[in-house]
């Protein structure tokens, strides 16, 4: 009797430990950019950020639960929610360039056929991620930029807005603070730093998803880097850098110092470490974000899932706004090491 | 006597076969884009094309022979020669967009530190490759596009020209032919094809080099795709796609249907096949251009060298304008299987 009780306890303990060790099978993951020091995030703003991230996860989950819901449609739906929020550096909440303009970039990739679409430096398209999708679906091109991308989007029936739509007080105060510091530095005859550190110099939103047929997709959208030079394009519209998806391998969306993500081809490097070297998603993303970018001085992180629904989101910054949702709707939103 | 003669002959034969089997140790290789059917290249044009390619090889070789000559300076010098020629689709010889404009892209990468610079959709910069170099050297960014890139280049002291400089009769006749066919198709109520096949729809110039210290570098410049949409950007300014260089691995410059080169991250894929899977340069480039792009319908080719100076230039088109030069100045220019 005691013996059989002990055996039962051992089996129970084994089952519990198995359940605890078993990672969630994720169908959709998102990010809302890297985070600055925790002390700079007020409890009020944190609540708003978490609520919009939860809405984005649910928007993608609704798509995936439809009989014909695809990973591609899910990442687009999730990113649109984040673009429409003023709390992330994409769409509505985009940061200002050095010239006080809004220039947004976005890309989307379908892992089932390696098709992709992207737009860069667009100023009047309400949802750049949908413009990227339209480039993929309706042209033979992958990347359209500037006015050409806007003319195409308008012809394709996408919603355009007055650039004033993208004005937010928080972003305006950020660029004003930089301008004031630069003016002061010039007055003091110091060299004005073109890329002075803002309290939140970059930020991006993105989503990765896996649908019932095992298709993977990734999408990324951004307002770019605060105080960036006129015409600067980062990694978000660059397939292989900020966005990558390949069925059977992984889907990745990155955020951080875009120049490093381009030079290190971050999304594609993670995929090839898995394909050619046999690394797990966790090992591959850690190798690139912690093993390569961090020693090179490239700040940032990624959200990613693999073909089995494993989730990995390493970052070398104080935090990364990230979240995931499983097939049965269990979701988790994390901002720092929580 | 007879015996020693025979021995000498055997040794001589061995030496000859060794010399023949030993591949040239290449220090610089260039391409002038993929070639259409041989029948469409007149002997007169072929002579001009070969002469300018020879000049580009020699310009890069001069740089490499200087005591402090770097691979980076050599690829820029070689590409500038090709940009200044009217016979290649880059700089002076650029093709027209659907709207009858010239929009050029270029990128350059230093394999010693993975630094890179690029410009896209520029219209008045005489040598886009030098603008790409300036983005790398003088900004914290990697990619500047459109007017922002032009304003930067002008401030950096680069030569700008009236867009009329880029007008060439040959390119103008190409776009006129397309416009006439599209008008005819519209008149016949057929759907006008936005990407009608031109007799030479794309083309690019590029260079890869290895200097005495073993540094690798790559550079690519293009006018893009004939009849491309306003704002379309291809692979040439995308590091990891049309251009990639990493010391100890390889330097790659691509040409062809840029959309495929972006989606398949061609330059970076070749490097990772070598790094992570141990493939030779020859095997890696063949795997990507013949094994992946060709079945997917992506036309094009690359020129590439590895850290030992091996040269590979596979293509899946009728021809690829390509050439190389060795440390001692032996050069070879090839257009087709010759």
XYZ file of C-alpha atoms in Angstrom:
676
model
C 0.000 0.000 0.000
C 2.733 2.424 1.024
C 4.771 1.166 -1.879
C 2.000 1.739 -4.425
C 1.357 5.202 -2.960
C 5.033 6.031 -3.361
C 4.975 4.775 -6.951
C 1.889 6.889 -7.629
C 3.600 9.939 -6.133
C 6.687 9.389 -8.242
C 4.553 9.047 -11.391
C 2.568 12.143 -10.440
C 5.754 14.124 -9.862
C 7.071 12.975 -13.225
C 3.850 14.012 -14.974
C 3.841 17.412 -13.255
C 7.437 18.034 -14.181
C 6.676 16.971 -17.770
C 3.717 19.356 -17.929
C 5.835 22.173 -16.492
C 8.725 21.465 -18.828
C 6.473 21.234 -21.871
C 6.659 24.646 -23.566
C 3.448 26.217 -24.891
C 2.610 25.453 -28.521
C 2.372 28.964 -29.864
C 0.335 29.857 -32.962
C 0.936 33.606 -32.916
C 3.525 35.835 -31.272
C 3.917 39.599 -31.438
C 6.295 42.291 -30.335
C 5.857 45.989 -29.730
C 9.510 46.927 -29.829
C 12.364 46.953 -27.367
C 11.816 48.689 -24.048
C 13.876 51.320 -22.258
C 14.526 51.184 -18.506
C 11.513 49.961 -16.539
C 11.570 53.127 -14.422
C 10.569 55.161 -17.499
C 7.367 53.216 -18.087
C 4.505 54.608 -15.994
C 1.916 52.160 -14.624
C -0.778 53.954 -16.664
C 1.110 53.583 -19.942
C 2.011 49.976 -19.119
C -1.687 49.177 -18.733
C -2.505 50.708 -22.127
C 0.426 48.950 -23.826
C -0.555 45.564 -22.403
C -4.203 46.035 -23.413
C -3.326 46.824 -27.034
C -0.897 43.895 -27.217
C -3.635 41.615 -25.898
C -6.023 42.959 -28.571
C -3.417 42.301 -31.270
C -2.953 38.701 -30.094
C -6.703 38.171 -30.105
C -7.128 39.731 -33.561
C -4.615 37.284 -34.987
C -6.115 34.392 -33.062
C -9.575 35.086 -34.494
C -8.118 34.799 -37.985
C -6.310 31.543 -37.196
C -9.501 30.018 -35.762
C -11.393 30.475 -39.023
C -11.566 27.333 -41.177
C -9.451 28.967 -43.890
C -7.468 31.283 -41.632
C -3.857 31.587 -42.752
C -0.722 32.538 -40.862
C -0.289 35.324 -43.422
C -3.691 36.878 -42.688
C -3.083 36.480 -38.942
C 0.203 38.405 -38.833
C -1.290 41.180 -40.953
C -4.329 41.443 -38.631
C -2.185 41.510 -35.484
C 0.183 44.150 -36.861
C -2.723 46.367 -37.992
C -3.947 46.551 -34.394
C -0.493 47.640 -33.223
C -0.207 50.148 -36.103
C -3.534 51.691 -35.074
C -2.395 52.117 -31.458
C -0.560 55.326 -30.479
C 1.644 53.367 -28.066
C 4.018 51.681 -30.509
C 6.498 53.038 -33.045
C 4.544 52.033 -36.169
C 1.568 53.565 -37.946
C -0.238 55.988 -35.624
C 2.530 56.056 -32.995
C 5.482 56.523 -35.373
C 8.477 58.605 -34.362
C 9.699 61.707 -36.189
C 12.693 62.008 -38.504
C 15.360 64.644 -37.963
C 13.311 66.875 -40.312
C 10.143 66.405 -38.260
C 8.453 64.074 -40.743
C 6.931 60.615 -40.354
C 8.409 57.954 -42.671
C 7.231 54.392 -42.138
C 8.523 50.996 -43.322
C 6.899 47.555 -43.287
C 7.282 44.082 -44.731
C 5.460 40.767 -44.739
C 6.590 37.276 -45.786
C 4.720 34.074 -46.561
C 6.788 31.088 -45.453
C 4.856 28.683 -47.654
C 6.276 30.078 -50.890
C 8.892 32.624 -49.751
C 6.813 35.398 -51.320
C 7.246 38.781 -49.714
C 6.188 42.409 -49.982
C 7.510 45.595 -48.447
C 7.181 49.368 -48.465
C 9.645 51.949 -47.197
C 9.531 55.668 -46.435
C 5.770 56.003 -46.832
C 4.072 59.000 -45.245
C 0.307 58.837 -45.876
C -0.610 55.123 -45.785
C -2.627 54.418 -42.622
C -1.538 50.757 -42.390
C 1.860 50.196 -44.022
C 1.649 46.433 -43.344
C -1.386 46.203 -45.631
C 0.500 48.131 -48.308
C 3.347 45.602 -47.979
C 0.797 42.818 -48.396
C -0.587 44.530 -51.515
C 2.915 44.793 -53.035
C 3.245 41.035 -52.494
C -0.198 40.154 -53.850
C -0.628 42.658 -56.679
C 2.808 43.348 -58.164
C 5.785 41.359 -59.369
C 7.964 43.427 -57.084
C 8.987 42.936 -53.459
C 9.884 46.461 -52.328
C 8.294 49.780 -53.289
C 9.447 53.004 -51.656
C 8.369 56.591 -51.120
C 5.901 58.307 -53.403
C 5.864 55.348 -55.803
C 4.647 53.083 -53.006
C 2.012 55.650 -52.010
C 0.667 56.072 -55.534
C 0.450 52.278 -55.815
C -1.324 51.948 -52.438
C -3.868 54.614 -53.306
C -4.602 52.935 -56.662
C -4.951 49.597 -54.841
C -7.696 51.145 -52.716
C -5.808 51.320 -49.414
C -6.751 53.910 -46.823
C -4.571 57.006 -46.927
C -4.575 59.733 -44.306
C -3.303 63.254 -43.833
C 0.234 63.070 -42.364
C -1.201 64.955 -39.366
C -2.927 61.695 -38.393
C 0.463 60.338 -37.310
C 1.249 63.288 -35.026
C 1.309 62.259 -31.348
C 2.298 64.500 -28.464
C 4.672 61.908 -26.982
C 6.699 61.499 -30.210
C 6.674 65.258 -30.856
C 8.103 65.891 -27.387
C 10.818 63.306 -28.091
C 12.026 64.998 -31.291
C 11.687 68.505 -29.763
C 13.939 67.434 -26.886
C 16.540 66.214 -29.407
C 16.330 69.409 -31.455
C 16.776 71.508 -28.317
C 19.803 69.504 -27.228
C 21.337 69.699 -30.701
C 20.794 73.465 -30.810
C 22.464 73.756 -27.416
C 25.379 71.621 -28.573
C 25.781 73.754 -31.677
C 25.684 76.888 -29.553
C 28.419 75.380 -27.410
C 30.368 74.684 -30.609
C 30.251 70.958 -29.959
C 29.611 68.666 -32.836
C 25.880 67.965 -32.969
C 25.307 64.268 -32.835
C 23.108 63.205 -35.749
C 21.963 60.179 -33.822
C 21.744 61.429 -30.274
C 20.296 58.830 -28.001
C 16.615 59.443 -27.438
C 14.996 57.846 -24.428
C 13.488 55.392 -26.901
C 15.434 55.729 -30.134
C 13.833 52.871 -32.023
C 10.921 50.536 -31.799
C 8.943 48.368 -34.101
C 5.914 46.123 -34.068
C 5.787 42.659 -35.520
C 4.050 39.325 -35.568
C 4.859 35.720 -36.439
C 2.263 32.991 -36.871
C 1.709 29.324 -37.685
C -1.609 28.150 -39.063
C -3.361 24.771 -38.926
C -1.694 23.667 -42.169
C 1.724 24.433 -40.714
C 2.310 27.572 -42.755
C 4.563 30.163 -41.167
C 4.398 33.914 -41.771
C 6.079 37.037 -40.410
C 5.284 40.758 -40.520
C 7.076 43.853 -39.241
C 6.119 47.543 -39.281
C 7.873 50.630 -37.951
C 8.141 54.371 -37.878
C 11.901 53.909 -37.888
C 14.437 55.481 -35.621
C 13.785 58.750 -33.784
C 15.806 61.562 -35.346
C 16.821 59.374 -38.305
C 18.166 61.079 -41.420
C 15.793 61.981 -44.241
C 15.363 58.871 -46.397
C 16.914 56.430 -43.917
C 15.523 52.917 -44.218
C 16.149 50.296 -41.539
C 15.672 46.553 -41.398
C 11.895 46.399 -41.067
C 11.183 46.435 -44.826
C 14.152 44.201 -45.571
C 13.226 40.557 -46.024
C 16.016 38.449 -44.485
C 16.901 41.204 -42.009
C 13.916 42.325 -39.900
C 11.420 39.838 -41.310
C 11.784 36.221 -42.397
C 9.505 33.178 -42.685
C 10.121 29.761 -44.183
C 7.821 26.784 -43.724
C 9.441 23.942 -41.797
C 12.028 26.289 -40.309
C 10.907 29.450 -38.524
C 9.220 32.836 -38.670
C 11.066 35.849 -37.246
C 10.263 39.522 -36.672
C 12.979 41.767 -35.293
C 13.242 45.093 -33.540
C 16.234 47.175 -32.564
C 19.081 48.984 -34.234
C 18.084 48.232 -37.818
C 21.503 48.875 -39.321
C 22.886 45.887 -37.402
C 19.904 43.734 -38.356
C 20.612 44.433 -42.058
C 24.377 43.879 -41.856
C 23.944 40.618 -39.927
C 20.912 39.491 -42.009
C 19.348 38.560 -38.678
C 16.145 36.816 -39.821
C 17.886 34.778 -42.505
C 20.837 33.984 -40.251
C 18.510 32.461 -37.630
C 16.842 30.333 -40.330
C 20.148 29.123 -41.788
C 21.594 28.268 -38.357
C 18.566 25.973 -37.972
C 18.608 24.596 -41.548
C 22.310 24.184 -42.162
C 23.657 23.687 -38.638
C 20.732 21.927 -36.976
C 20.329 24.436 -34.138
C 17.024 24.737 -32.262
C 15.036 27.973 -32.542
C 16.104 28.899 -29.028
C 19.798 28.242 -29.735
C 19.713 29.991 -33.133
C 17.989 33.169 -31.908
C 20.250 33.346 -28.844
C 23.345 32.840 -31.003
C 22.398 35.776 -33.245
C 20.978 38.268 -30.702
C 23.287 37.529 -27.773
C 26.242 35.830 -29.475
C 26.660 38.108 -32.497
C 24.709 41.370 -32.196
C 25.496 42.111 -28.551
C 29.323 41.984 -28.831
C 29.065 44.032 -32.069
C 27.083 46.709 -30.218
C 23.793 46.057 -31.984
C 20.872 46.443 -29.597
C 17.612 44.631 -30.193
C 15.647 41.428 -30.082
C 13.289 39.192 -32.024
C 10.082 37.270 -31.584
C 10.088 33.939 -33.363
C 8.315 30.608 -33.635
C 9.367 27.383 -35.288
C 7.387 24.779 -37.222
C 6.387 23.003 -33.990
C 5.130 26.168 -32.293
C 8.113 26.709 -30.037
C 8.513 30.369 -29.095
C 11.756 32.281 -28.550
C 12.236 35.996 -27.950
C 15.782 36.816 -26.833
C 16.827 40.479 -26.516
C 19.901 42.347 -25.346
C 18.032 45.483 -24.221
C 16.412 46.182 -20.817
C 13.141 44.738 -22.117
C 11.178 43.621 -25.143
C 7.429 44.151 -25.443
C 6.330 40.682 -26.485
C 3.483 38.228 -26.232
C 2.154 34.977 -27.585
C -1.081 33.038 -27.850
C -1.662 29.286 -28.178
C -4.219 27.467 -30.322
C -6.641 27.238 -27.391
C -6.379 30.966 -26.743
C -4.029 31.013 -23.743
C -2.053 34.227 -24.050
C 0.812 35.903 -22.255
C 2.136 39.466 -22.551
C 5.612 40.284 -21.219
C 7.542 43.544 -21.182
C 10.648 42.779 -19.128
C 11.965 39.614 -17.455
C 8.528 38.673 -16.226
C 69.653 9.605 -72.304
C 66.350 8.360 -73.614
C 65.411 7.507 -70.063
C 66.211 10.981 -68.718
C 64.339 12.567 -71.647
C 61.288 10.464 -70.781
C 61.570 11.470 -67.129
C 61.787 15.120 -68.157
C 58.734 14.726 -70.382
C 56.755 13.123 -67.569
C 57.741 15.910 -65.186
C 56.873 18.527 -67.807
C 53.460 16.900 -68.407
C 52.808 16.858 -64.667
C 53.716 20.511 -64.338
C 51.521 21.465 -67.314
C 48.584 19.505 -65.921
C 49.159 21.078 -62.515
C 49.176 24.540 -64.039
C 46.021 23.760 -66.007
C 44.208 22.217 -63.037
C 45.271 24.925 -60.615
C 42.509 27.540 -60.659
C 43.577 31.175 -60.916
C 43.976 33.009 -57.604
C 41.635 35.882 -58.257
C 41.979 39.227 -56.486
C 39.121 41.040 -58.248
C 36.107 39.895 -60.236
C 33.380 41.954 -61.856
C 30.106 41.473 -63.646
C 28.199 43.621 -66.102
C 24.856 41.907 -65.731
C 23.203 38.891 -67.276
C 23.185 38.604 -71.039
C 20.319 37.951 -73.439
C 20.648 35.600 -76.429
C 24.053 35.832 -78.084
C 22.410 36.613 -81.435
C 21.248 39.965 -80.052
C 24.759 41.158 -79.225
C 26.413 42.784 -82.244
C 30.163 42.303 -82.711
C 30.617 46.083 -82.429
C 28.787 46.288 -79.078
C 30.600 43.189 -77.812
C 33.932 44.867 -78.479
C 32.889 47.994 -76.524
C 31.497 45.924 -73.644
C 34.670 43.843 -73.370
C 36.886 46.938 -73.481
C 35.013 48.640 -70.625
C 35.049 45.464 -68.532
C 38.803 45.217 -69.074
C 39.183 48.845 -67.956
C 37.141 48.133 -64.812
C 39.324 45.140 -63.945
C 42.468 47.220 -64.415
C 41.095 50.118 -62.345
C 40.494 47.773 -59.419
C 43.854 46.079 -59.925
C 45.704 49.393 -59.750
C 44.118 50.030 -56.350
C 45.017 46.567 -55.070
C 48.638 46.987 -56.154
C 49.100 50.086 -54.012
C 50.819 49.420 -50.668
C 47.675 50.377 -48.771
C 45.170 49.339 -51.428
C 42.054 47.777 -49.887
C 39.468 45.408 -51.327
C 36.862 48.047 -50.450
C 38.557 50.758 -52.518
C 39.101 48.280 -55.365
C 35.444 47.269 -55.764
C 34.356 50.902 -55.654
C 36.921 51.848 -58.332
C 35.888 48.963 -60.603
C 32.172 49.700 -60.279
C 32.701 53.412 -60.993
C 34.219 52.515 -64.377
C 31.183 50.384 -65.216
C 28.778 53.109 -63.964
C 30.474 55.624 -66.260
C 30.072 53.373 -69.306
C 26.847 53.606 -71.347
C 26.931 49.855 -71.985
C 25.769 48.554 -68.607
C 22.567 49.034 -66.637
C 24.039 51.222 -63.897
C 24.930 54.909 -63.727
C 25.185 56.339 -67.256
C 23.602 53.323 -68.974
C 20.635 52.891 -66.604
C 17.267 51.709 -67.899
C 14.012 53.663 -67.632
C 11.147 53.084 -65.231
C 7.583 52.700 -66.469
C 7.224 56.480 -66.000
C 10.304 57.207 -68.089
C 12.552 58.111 -65.187
C 15.953 56.837 -64.101
C 16.091 55.483 -60.540
C 19.365 53.873 -59.456
C 20.326 51.632 -56.521
C 23.744 50.617 -55.182
C 25.385 49.032 -52.162
C 28.853 48.229 -50.887
C 30.022 45.985 -48.054
C 33.314 45.658 -46.183
C 33.896 42.036 -45.231
C 36.454 42.933 -42.573
C 33.851 44.448 -40.229
C 30.506 43.726 -41.938
C 29.967 47.459 -42.388
C 27.813 48.401 -45.334
C 26.224 51.346 -47.114
C 23.510 51.617 -49.726
C 21.350 54.062 -51.638
C 18.111 53.397 -53.498
C 15.983 55.297 -56.002
C 18.489 58.062 -56.584
C 18.159 60.145 -59.749
C 20.939 62.746 -59.882
C 23.999 61.109 -58.308
C 26.581 60.387 -61.011
C 28.154 57.431 -59.202
C 25.666 55.748 -56.861
C 28.352 53.318 -55.623
C 30.311 56.246 -54.185
C 27.132 57.510 -52.492
C 26.697 54.038 -50.958
C 30.291 54.235 -49.731
C 29.616 57.671 -48.217
C 26.536 56.342 -46.368
C 28.794 53.657 -44.896
C 31.654 55.981 -44.001
C 29.808 59.130 -42.936
C 26.521 58.100 -41.324
C 25.343 55.610 -38.720
C 22.842 54.317 -41.247
C 23.111 51.580 -43.879
C 20.413 52.538 -46.398
C 19.293 55.983 -47.548
C 16.713 56.363 -50.279
C 15.316 58.901 -52.716
C 15.639 62.604 -52.129
C 17.043 62.062 -48.641
C 19.962 60.128 -50.144
C 20.488 62.821 -52.775
C 20.525 65.674 -50.260
C 23.053 63.714 -48.204
C 25.245 62.978 -51.236
C 25.258 66.603 -52.336
C 26.220 67.743 -48.814
C 28.966 65.083 -48.782
C 30.426 66.698 -51.903
C 29.588 63.946 -54.390
C 29.147 64.785 -58.051
C 25.519 65.295 -59.051
C 24.312 65.622 -62.635
C 21.200 66.648 -64.505
C 18.979 63.568 -64.961
C 19.418 64.096 -68.711
C 22.988 62.793 -68.283
C 21.548 59.289 -67.832
C 19.526 59.400 -71.082
C 20.866 56.934 -73.655
C 19.266 56.214 -77.014
C 19.455 52.433 -76.517
C 17.563 52.498 -73.172
C 15.079 55.060 -74.507
C 14.280 52.804 -77.462
C 13.756 49.894 -75.047
C 11.163 51.719 -72.949
C 9.490 53.252 -76.040
C 9.055 49.760 -77.492
C 7.405 48.633 -74.257
C 5.115 51.677 -74.144
C 4.060 51.085 -77.751
C 3.299 47.423 -77.092
C 1.359 48.291 -73.953
C -0.676 50.921 -75.828
C -1.413 48.351 -78.533
C -2.468 45.815 -75.903
C -4.738 48.351 -74.251
C -6.236 49.214 -77.639
C -6.876 45.523 -78.156
C -8.537 45.467 -74.718
C -5.956 43.038 -73.451
C -4.597 43.534 -70.006
C -1.392 45.519 -70.259
C 1.402 43.623 -68.617
C 3.138 45.830 -66.092
C 6.294 43.795 -66.441
C 6.392 42.940 -70.123
C 9.570 41.172 -71.021
C 12.048 43.588 -72.523
C 14.846 42.193 -74.612
C 17.062 42.898 -71.602
C 14.763 43.507 -68.646
C 17.397 43.751 -65.944
C 21.107 44.117 -65.572
C 23.509 45.241 -62.947
C 27.202 45.814 -62.458
C 29.232 44.592 -59.555
C 32.646 43.738 -58.208
C 34.172 41.540 -55.534
C 37.769 41.796 -54.349
C 40.337 40.386 -51.967
C 43.284 42.482 -50.861
C 46.780 41.543 -49.667
C 45.613 41.452 -46.042
C 42.863 38.992 -46.951
C 40.021 41.477 -46.651
C 37.011 40.783 -48.837
C 34.612 43.405 -50.219
C 31.636 43.502 -52.593
C 29.839 46.263 -54.485
C 26.773 46.302 -56.745
C 25.121 49.116 -58.723
C 22.120 49.167 -61.027
C 19.529 51.169 -62.889
C 17.055 48.487 -61.906
C 14.590 46.704 -64.100
C 13.350 48.144 -67.385
C 9.731 49.289 -67.051
C 9.792 48.807 -63.268
C 7.085 50.509 -61.219
C 7.735 53.952 -59.724
C 9.607 53.437 -56.453
C 10.510 49.783 -57.047
C 13.719 48.735 -55.338
C 15.459 45.471 -56.194
C 18.220 43.486 -54.565
C 21.201 45.629 -55.497
C 20.970 47.979 -52.477
C 20.043 45.139 -50.142
C 22.954 43.793 -48.159
C 22.541 40.014 -47.856
C 20.609 39.846 -51.128
C 22.534 41.379 -54.074
C 25.699 42.188 -52.139
C 27.524 40.367 -49.357
C 31.091 40.174 -48.065
C 32.532 38.511 -44.979
C 36.240 37.975 -44.363
C 37.208 34.325 -44.246
C 34.095 33.309 -46.157
C 33.260 35.005 -49.468
C 32.332 38.160 -51.347
C 29.318 38.046 -53.673
C 27.679 40.444 -56.139
C 24.491 39.355 -57.874
C 22.527 40.272 -60.960
C 19.164 39.129 -62.232
C 15.552 39.207 -61.161
C 16.078 41.174 -57.932
C 12.819 40.115 -56.294
C 14.091 36.516 -56.161
C 17.485 37.627 -54.890
C 15.773 39.411 -51.958
C 13.375 36.591 -51.101
C 16.162 33.985 -51.211
C 18.708 36.285 -49.497
C 21.141 35.090 -52.163
C 24.395 36.665 -50.964
C 23.881 35.686 -47.344
C 22.644 32.213 -48.274
C 25.858 31.511 -50.191
C 27.924 32.643 -47.194
C 25.936 30.540 -44.701
C 26.113 27.424 -46.901
C 29.883 27.822 -46.699
C 30.046 28.744 -42.986
C 27.428 26.438 -41.505
C 27.437 23.539 -43.982
C 31.059 23.543 -45.104
C 30.321 23.861 -48.830
C 32.962 25.214 -51.204
C 32.326 28.539 -52.971
C 31.631 26.647 -56.186
C 29.152 24.283 -54.532
C 27.436 27.039 -52.549
C 26.936 29.400 -55.479
C 25.751 26.555 -57.718
C 23.335 25.344 -55.022
C 21.735 28.793 -54.771
C 21.693 29.912 -58.431
C 21.021 26.547 -60.091
C 19.557 24.498 -57.230
C 17.209 27.095 -55.707
C 16.635 30.101 -57.974
C 16.302 28.236 -61.261
C 13.488 25.868 -60.190
C 11.721 28.837 -58.521
C 11.854 30.757 -61.808
C 14.366 33.345 -60.643
C 16.768 34.258 -63.433
C 20.225 35.563 -62.676
C 23.760 34.879 -61.603
C 26.549 36.016 -59.309
C 30.251 36.709 -59.359
C 32.024 35.626 -56.211
C 35.420 34.923 -54.693
C 36.366 33.175 -51.482
C 39.113 33.854 -48.962
C 41.635 31.824 -51.011
C 40.876 33.673 -54.253
C 38.780 30.977 -55.843
C 36.331 32.401 -58.367
C 32.799 31.191 -59.142
C 30.192 32.794 -61.375
C 27.246 30.457 -62.024
C 24.190 31.795 -63.890
C 20.942 30.357 -65.204
C 20.549 32.847 -68.075
C 21.976 32.615 -71.625
C 25.069 34.475 -70.464
C 26.656 36.571 -67.738
C 29.035 39.421 -68.493
C 31.876 38.593 -66.118
C 35.610 38.851 -65.678
C 38.405 38.443 -63.207
C 41.995 39.489 -62.662
C 44.762 37.832 -60.656
C 47.411 39.432 -58.435
C 49.931 39.381 -61.290
C 47.469 41.089 -63.635
C 46.304 38.149 -65.737
C 42.718 38.940 -66.659
C 39.868 37.204 -68.448
C 36.533 38.606 -69.677
C 33.689 36.205 -70.529
C 30.180 36.896 -71.792
C 28.784 33.439 -72.539
C 30.188 29.914 -72.108
C 33.569 30.967 -73.350
